[in-house]
Amino acid sequence: MLESVEKIEKVSKSDFQRRVPELRSRLLDAQFALQRAKRPVIVIIAGMDGAGKGEVVHRLNEWLDPRGVDTNAFWAKTTEESERPRFWRYWRVLPSRNRIAIYFGSWYTGPIIRRVYGKVGRSQFRNQMEHVRFHENMLIEDGYVIVKIWLHLGRKAQRKRLRELEKQPIGFWRVNPTNWEHHSLYDEFANVSHTVMELTHTEAAPWNVLDAKSDATRDLAVGEILADAMETAAAKRKSIPKAEAHTNDRDKSVLENVDLSKKLGAKDYQKQLRKYQYQLDRLMWQAYERKRSAVLVFEGWDAAGKGSAIRRVTNALDPRLFRVIPVAAPTEEELSQHYLWRFWKHVPPGGRLTIFDRSWYGRVLVERIEQLASPTEWQRAFAEIRDFEQQLIDHGIMVSKFWLHISQDEQAKRFAKRENTPWKRHKITEEDWRNRAKWSEYETAVSDMVAETNTGAAPWHIVPGNDKRFARIAILKHVVEMFERQLATKGEDE
Amino acid sequence: MLESVEKIEKVSKSDFQRRVPELRSRLLDAQFALQRAKRPVIVIIAGMDGAGKGEVVHRLNEWLDPRGVDTNAFWAKTTEESERPRFWRYWRVLPSRNRIAIYFGSWYTGPIIRRVYGKVGRSQFRNQMEHVRFHENMLIEDGYVIVKIWLHLGRKAQRKRLRELEKQPIGFWRVNPTNWEHHSLYDEFANVSHTVMELTHTEAAPWNVLDAKSDATRDLAVGEILADAMETAAAKRKSIPKAEAHTNDRDKSVLENVDLSKKLGAKDYQKQLRKYQYQLDRLMWQAYERKRSAVLVFEGWDAAGKGSAIRRVTNALDPRLFRVIPVAAPTEEELSQHYLWRFWKHVPPGGRLTIFDRSWYGRVLVERIEQLASPTEWQRAFAEIRDFEQQLIDHGIMVSKFWLHISQDEQAKRFAKRENTPWKRHKITEEDWRNRAKWSEYETAVSDMVAETNTGAAPWHIVPGNDKRFARIAILKHVVEMFERQLATKGEDE
């Protein structure tokens, strides 16, 4: 692709002056149109050292309405960022649905540099690019507009530019030994960049490669590419390809085969509770010392005992080491983001535990059943969720997921009991009754969910919950075993 | 106060069982009542080592509805936190208006420990406590309920407790050499704690000191204190003492004496622009290397040229080193927080610049004039803003504030020009015309604002803006001088 750099005719100063007014109007109109349509935009400014990425960023801020623009310069990671999966920092600043984000540095920068310097191998690099592709595609399917600009400089042009920059008063500081080192690796950078484009040039998020030799020409070209892309997006409605909710012939055995008769006596319960809580306390501190973190997901029928099971886990732990995130209907702010955004926020730092009391699985449970997500959206979510959890795992985070299962009869009993207990009455609402009426739909949804997202590294545990004591101990045991297994296996090569 | 520890009668196990149900109902009722009233609650659990702070936190999470509770354990600061003023981490997790935050560790912990170990002197410590008092009072005036619990242990009881904890399987890890060291400093801790309470025991946020010898008694007492406090708060309406908008006899000279005839020729402008941008570029990199950050505030009449003046500053800078925060009407999320919360979020990390395009001064300008803040609220805001900026300054952040001034005639001309320029039309709205009609009210508000918040370390610069070139250079010059002065003076003792 780099060979096919768009040869743009050099623009004269008077041409530039003449064309800018129209361009600005186009950019602003498109910006406001997308704002109204709640379509967020991500503009990635990438390219060679000395190609003027910073100048382009300044220019776009001048031409667009800056009140709707966030410029994100991704530079050295903070500790908070480096303790999380690689994409956490991007989720952190993902633009909400009425904004434009300009990325100066992006998910391409690190991989390219590490590849050039031979710090990642060919296949790992390809995996990284595949994940970038997945990530971009996921955002696009959610309505994001992604515009990728590559500012190209030939070898000679780069040398000339770096020399010029050194001479200029402003920008003096911007040329440093690293720039010259990169220049000496010109071929390597060109090769790796070429591969990047081959791997990540998609129809929905194409690379726009342009010659950056002349400032005015470059800025005008970038502006026009952006205006075109935004206008095209504004003209098309967010395309949600219709997908039939596939008539599911998957059996519901996931829940049907659960043995709900399992019980545990009070004495045994106390003994085991003490044992596992003791172990968990120690294991969590070991994890803390080794900066290994963990995520637990709790889903289940209303009144299945999620809250009290979670407390049996947390009571073993120092409050400084964990957080419980209760998940309810999204707020206005959360709705103006990709649905995974509010969960990324709570990915734990090194050595901590986050417990989700309900989770991103709401996408394929309540949102599916209450038709808050379209069939396309919730079907797509399975892959998105697998990708999300894989990122946690790749970062060394332990993941376990629990579905607390009870029978319909047991639920009826518990609803009645809640209504008769003053300090439990608040737990039972209209919604619980509505959900109960949809028991069978939920059974299907749970079966699909488990079938689609039960992976080796992030397994589902279906826990029989008619007997609360049995359920709590079963969960504690799973958690303890997860810690033991994970701290044993990864201990050596951290 | 520690001598007057409430002697609570020890509760028997059966008593505990009997009293808990009623307590839980009270706690939940009060929690929901405050949720409905949009009153946030902060519960500070402090006290001696070994007094069971962690256990109390667990217990409150069990008794309250956990979906409305955030537990915040303030522990070692992250880099992101240590690069900001001391209270940034607390603002970061300030509960929104329908939530309860339990603080395990708080703004008391660090100061107490540093004082015991002699790392801060007496007067610095008193200043810290005075600021805590100010902070708590500010939150309370905004409707927050603050409940402060001090778990006391006598010297013997502490020793006994630490020994017991060492023997128990769970909690084993929680006794460490530091706990014993603190025990050996028992008198010092008791003294400092005593001083803390003397200095921060206020009517609105009193300390509740209680004997923590027995677990059940302690938990029950904490629960009852919390229930009492929440019930009292729920019974009272948020008390907004009426304050007359004091008839202001302050003259409006701040703006009247501005010489709007000042001009700068095009050639001079280009020359000086180049000079100051060059200097600023270098200075910003020096600041970056020395981890000194800066905050610039831009306020001014509509169409006074804030945006273009800001661009003349930012065009000099590497996009990685600054952020521009455009401030518009608060979102729903922002409205459910203290008004300063959304600005604290953007306090820059070490070595960076944040530019606010409109700011917290909206509280005493548009919110005052449009009656979005009551007279009490905006009058209180002057002290709150001074305190906020002082915290920035104490952390070594440079602060400058600009009011861009133009005449009414000049504004009329610019409005007309905007309406006739396609890519500027979006900048002019109904609101601008409404504000223009209130010119005189704004003059008064600006005069009050400058009089109340023009401090040596965070000065206001009233910039004549009828001539855009003059204004831009004047601002750049102020910014350059601020950097030069600050980097010179503080260079030695960083």
mmCIF file of C-alpha atoms in Angstrom, chain A residues 85-211:
data_model
loop_
_atom_site.group_PDB
_atom_site.id
_atom_site.type_symbol
_atom_site.label_atom_id
_atom_site.label_comp_id
_atom_site.label_asym_id
_atom_site.label_seq_id
_atom_site.Cartn_x
_atom_site.Cartn_y
_atom_site.Cartn_z
ATOM 1 C CA PRO A 85 -4.972 -5.151 29.678
ATOM 2 C CA ARG A 86 -3.476 -3.276 26.757
ATOM 3 C CA PHE A 87 -6.761 -1.816 25.505
ATOM 4 C CA TRP A 88 -7.912 -0.487 28.875
ATOM 5 C CA ARG A 89 -6.413 2.915 28.157
ATOM 6 C CA TYR A 90 -8.394 3.151 24.929
ATOM 7 C CA TRP A 91 -11.670 2.133 26.559
ATOM 8 C CA ARG A 92 -10.989 4.731 29.193
ATOM 9 C CA VAL A 93 -11.222 7.569 26.701
ATOM 10 C CA LEU A 94 -13.604 6.073 24.173
ATOM 11 C CA PRO A 95 -15.662 9.011 22.871
ATOM 12 C CA SER A 96 -19.308 9.073 23.860
ATOM 13 C CA ARG A 97 -21.937 9.100 21.160
ATOM 14 C CA ASN A 98 -21.866 12.776 20.300
ATOM 15 C CA ARG A 99 -18.138 13.393 20.187
ATOM 16 C CA ILE A 100 -15.098 13.206 17.935
ATOM 17 C CA ALA A 101 -11.886 11.752 19.343
ATOM 18 C CA ILE A 102 -8.600 12.493 17.629
ATOM 19 C CA TYR A 103 -5.982 9.893 18.457
ATOM 20 C CA PHE A 104 -2.401 11.043 18.341
ATOM 21 C CA GLY A 105 -0.749 7.713 18.789
ATOM 22 C CA SER A 106 -3.100 4.750 18.876
ATOM 23 C CA TRP A 107 -3.335 0.985 19.161
ATOM 24 C CA TYR A 108 -0.977 0.842 16.178
ATOM 25 C CA THR A 109 1.953 2.767 17.657
ATOM 26 C CA GLY A 110 3.248 0.329 20.264
ATOM 27 C CA PRO A 111 2.972 -2.818 18.127
ATOM 28 C CA ILE A 112 4.746 -1.166 15.165
ATOM 29 C CA ILE A 113 7.676 0.047 17.246
ATOM 30 C CA ARG A 114 8.050 -3.234 19.113
ATOM 31 C CA ARG A 115 7.932 -5.141 15.839
ATOM 32 C CA VAL A 116 10.559 -2.913 14.211
ATOM 33 C CA TYR A 117 12.859 -3.416 17.175
ATOM 34 C CA GLY A 118 12.253 -7.160 17.057
ATOM 35 C CA LYS A 119 10.595 -7.287 20.462
ATOM 36 C CA VAL A 120 7.616 -9.224 19.172
ATOM 37 C CA GLY A 121 7.693 -12.072 16.721
ATOM 38 C CA ARG A 122 5.850 -12.254 13.467
ATOM 39 C CA SER A 123 2.960 -14.358 14.652
ATOM 40 C CA GLN A 124 2.387 -12.418 17.860
ATOM 41 C CA PHE A 125 2.353 -9.262 15.788
ATOM 42 C CA ARG A 126 -0.214 -10.754 13.435
ATOM 43 C CA ASN A 127 -2.358 -11.686 16.417
ATOM 44 C CA GLN A 128 -2.159 -8.143 17.690
ATOM 45 C CA MET A 129 -3.275 -6.793 14.330
ATOM 46 C CA GLU A 130 -6.075 -9.311 14.178
ATOM 47 C CA HIS A 131 -7.262 -8.087 17.527
ATOM 48 C CA VAL A 132 -7.071 -4.463 16.380
ATOM 49 C CA ARG A 133 -9.231 -5.446 13.438
ATOM 50 C CA PHE A 134 -11.722 -7.111 15.733
ATOM 51 C CA HIS A 135 -11.786 -4.096 18.015
ATOM 52 C CA GLU A 136 -12.318 -1.602 15.211
ATOM 53 C CA ASN A 137 -14.974 -3.744 13.661
ATOM 54 C CA MET A 138 -16.793 -4.059 16.966
ATOM 55 C CA LEU A 139 -16.894 -0.290 17.354
ATOM 56 C CA ILE A 140 -18.044 0.216 13.779
ATOM 57 C CA GLU A 141 -20.854 -2.264 14.226
ATOM 58 C CA ASP A 142 -21.905 -0.240 17.235
ATOM 59 C CA GLY A 143 -22.143 2.916 15.120
ATOM 60 C CA TYR A 144 -18.654 4.392 15.518
ATOM 61 C CA VAL A 145 -17.015 6.030 12.516
ATOM 62 C CA ILE A 146 -13.291 5.281 12.325
ATOM 63 C CA VAL A 147 -11.070 7.336 10.036
ATOM 64 C CA LYS A 148 -7.475 6.177 9.731
ATOM 65 C CA ILE A 149 -4.867 8.489 8.258
ATOM 66 C CA TRP A 150 -1.306 7.476 7.470
ATOM 67 C CA LEU A 151 1.084 10.342 6.788
ATOM 68 C CA HIS A 152 3.796 9.037 4.526
ATOM 69 C CA LEU A 153 7.264 10.421 3.886
ATOM 70 C CA GLY A 154 9.859 8.972 1.538
ATOM 71 C CA ARG A 155 13.296 8.339 2.998
ATOM 72 C CA LYS A 156 14.793 11.472 1.531
ATOM 73 C CA ALA A 157 11.796 13.562 2.417
ATOM 74 C CA GLN A 158 12.009 12.338 6.002
ATOM 75 C CA ARG A 159 15.673 13.253 6.290
ATOM 76 C CA LYS A 160 15.001 16.639 4.810
ATOM 77 C CA ARG A 161 12.083 17.209 7.158
ATOM 78 C CA LEU A 162 13.975 16.233 10.289
ATOM 79 C CA ARG A 163 16.797 18.579 9.316
ATOM 80 C CA GLU A 164 14.367 21.404 8.717
ATOM 81 C CA LEU A 165 12.662 20.802 12.031
ATOM 82 C CA GLU A 166 15.978 20.973 13.812
ATOM 83 C CA LYS A 167 16.571 24.393 12.358
ATOM 84 C CA GLN A 168 13.174 25.851 13.123
ATOM 85 C CA PRO A 169 12.701 27.620 16.412
ATOM 86 C CA ILE A 170 9.284 26.102 17.097
ATOM 87 C CA GLY A 171 9.356 22.374 17.019
ATOM 88 C CA PHE A 172 13.025 22.378 17.934
ATOM 89 C CA TRP A 173 12.372 20.117 20.870
ATOM 90 C CA ARG A 174 10.380 17.742 18.800
ATOM 91 C CA VAL A 175 13.355 16.283 16.970
ATOM 92 C CA ASN A 176 15.289 13.976 19.225
ATOM 93 C CA PRO A 177 17.776 11.118 18.866
ATOM 94 C CA THR A 178 14.905 8.643 18.664
ATOM 95 C CA ASN A 179 13.643 10.320 15.500
ATOM 96 C CA TRP A 180 17.032 9.887 13.872
ATOM 97 C CA GLU A 181 17.250 6.321 15.052
ATOM 98 C CA HIS A 182 13.878 5.659 13.473
ATOM 99 C CA HIS A 183 15.153 7.308 10.316
ATOM 100 C CA SER A 184 18.094 4.907 10.241
ATOM 101 C CA LEU A 185 15.525 2.103 10.466
ATOM 102 C CA TYR A 186 13.520 3.576 7.606
ATOM 103 C CA ASP A 187 13.191 0.321 5.672
ATOM 104 C CA GLU A 188 12.094 -1.635 8.700
ATOM 105 C CA PHE A 189 9.447 0.951 9.535
ATOM 106 C CA ALA A 190 8.260 0.982 5.940
ATOM 107 C CA ASN A 191 8.003 -2.814 5.899
ATOM 108 C CA VAL A 192 6.168 -3.140 9.167
ATOM 109 C CA SER A 193 3.822 -0.292 8.268
ATOM 110 C CA HIS A 194 3.115 -2.006 4.999
ATOM 111 C CA THR A 195 2.157 -5.184 6.856
ATOM 112 C CA VAL A 196 -0.018 -3.223 9.265
ATOM 113 C CA MET A 197 -1.975 -1.835 6.378
ATOM 114 C CA GLU A 198 -2.348 -5.141 4.635
ATOM 115 C CA LEU A 199 -3.728 -6.631 7.819
ATOM 116 C CA THR A 200 -5.977 -3.812 8.977
ATOM 117 C CA HIS A 201 -7.205 -2.126 5.814
ATOM 118 C CA THR A 202 -10.900 -3.019 5.861
ATOM 119 C CA GLU A 203 -13.836 -1.745 3.931
ATOM 120 C CA ALA A 204 -15.370 -0.142 6.981
ATOM 121 C CA ALA A 205 -12.092 1.245 8.326
ATOM 122 C CA PRO A 206 -9.755 1.771 5.382
ATOM 123 C CA TRP A 207 -6.339 3.331 5.635
ATOM 124 C CA ASN A 208 -5.911 6.663 3.907
ATOM 125 C CA VAL A 209 -2.268 6.943 2.982
ATOM 126 C CA LEU A 210 -1.061 10.304 1.833
ATOM 127 C CA ASP A 211 2.141 12.069 1.032
#
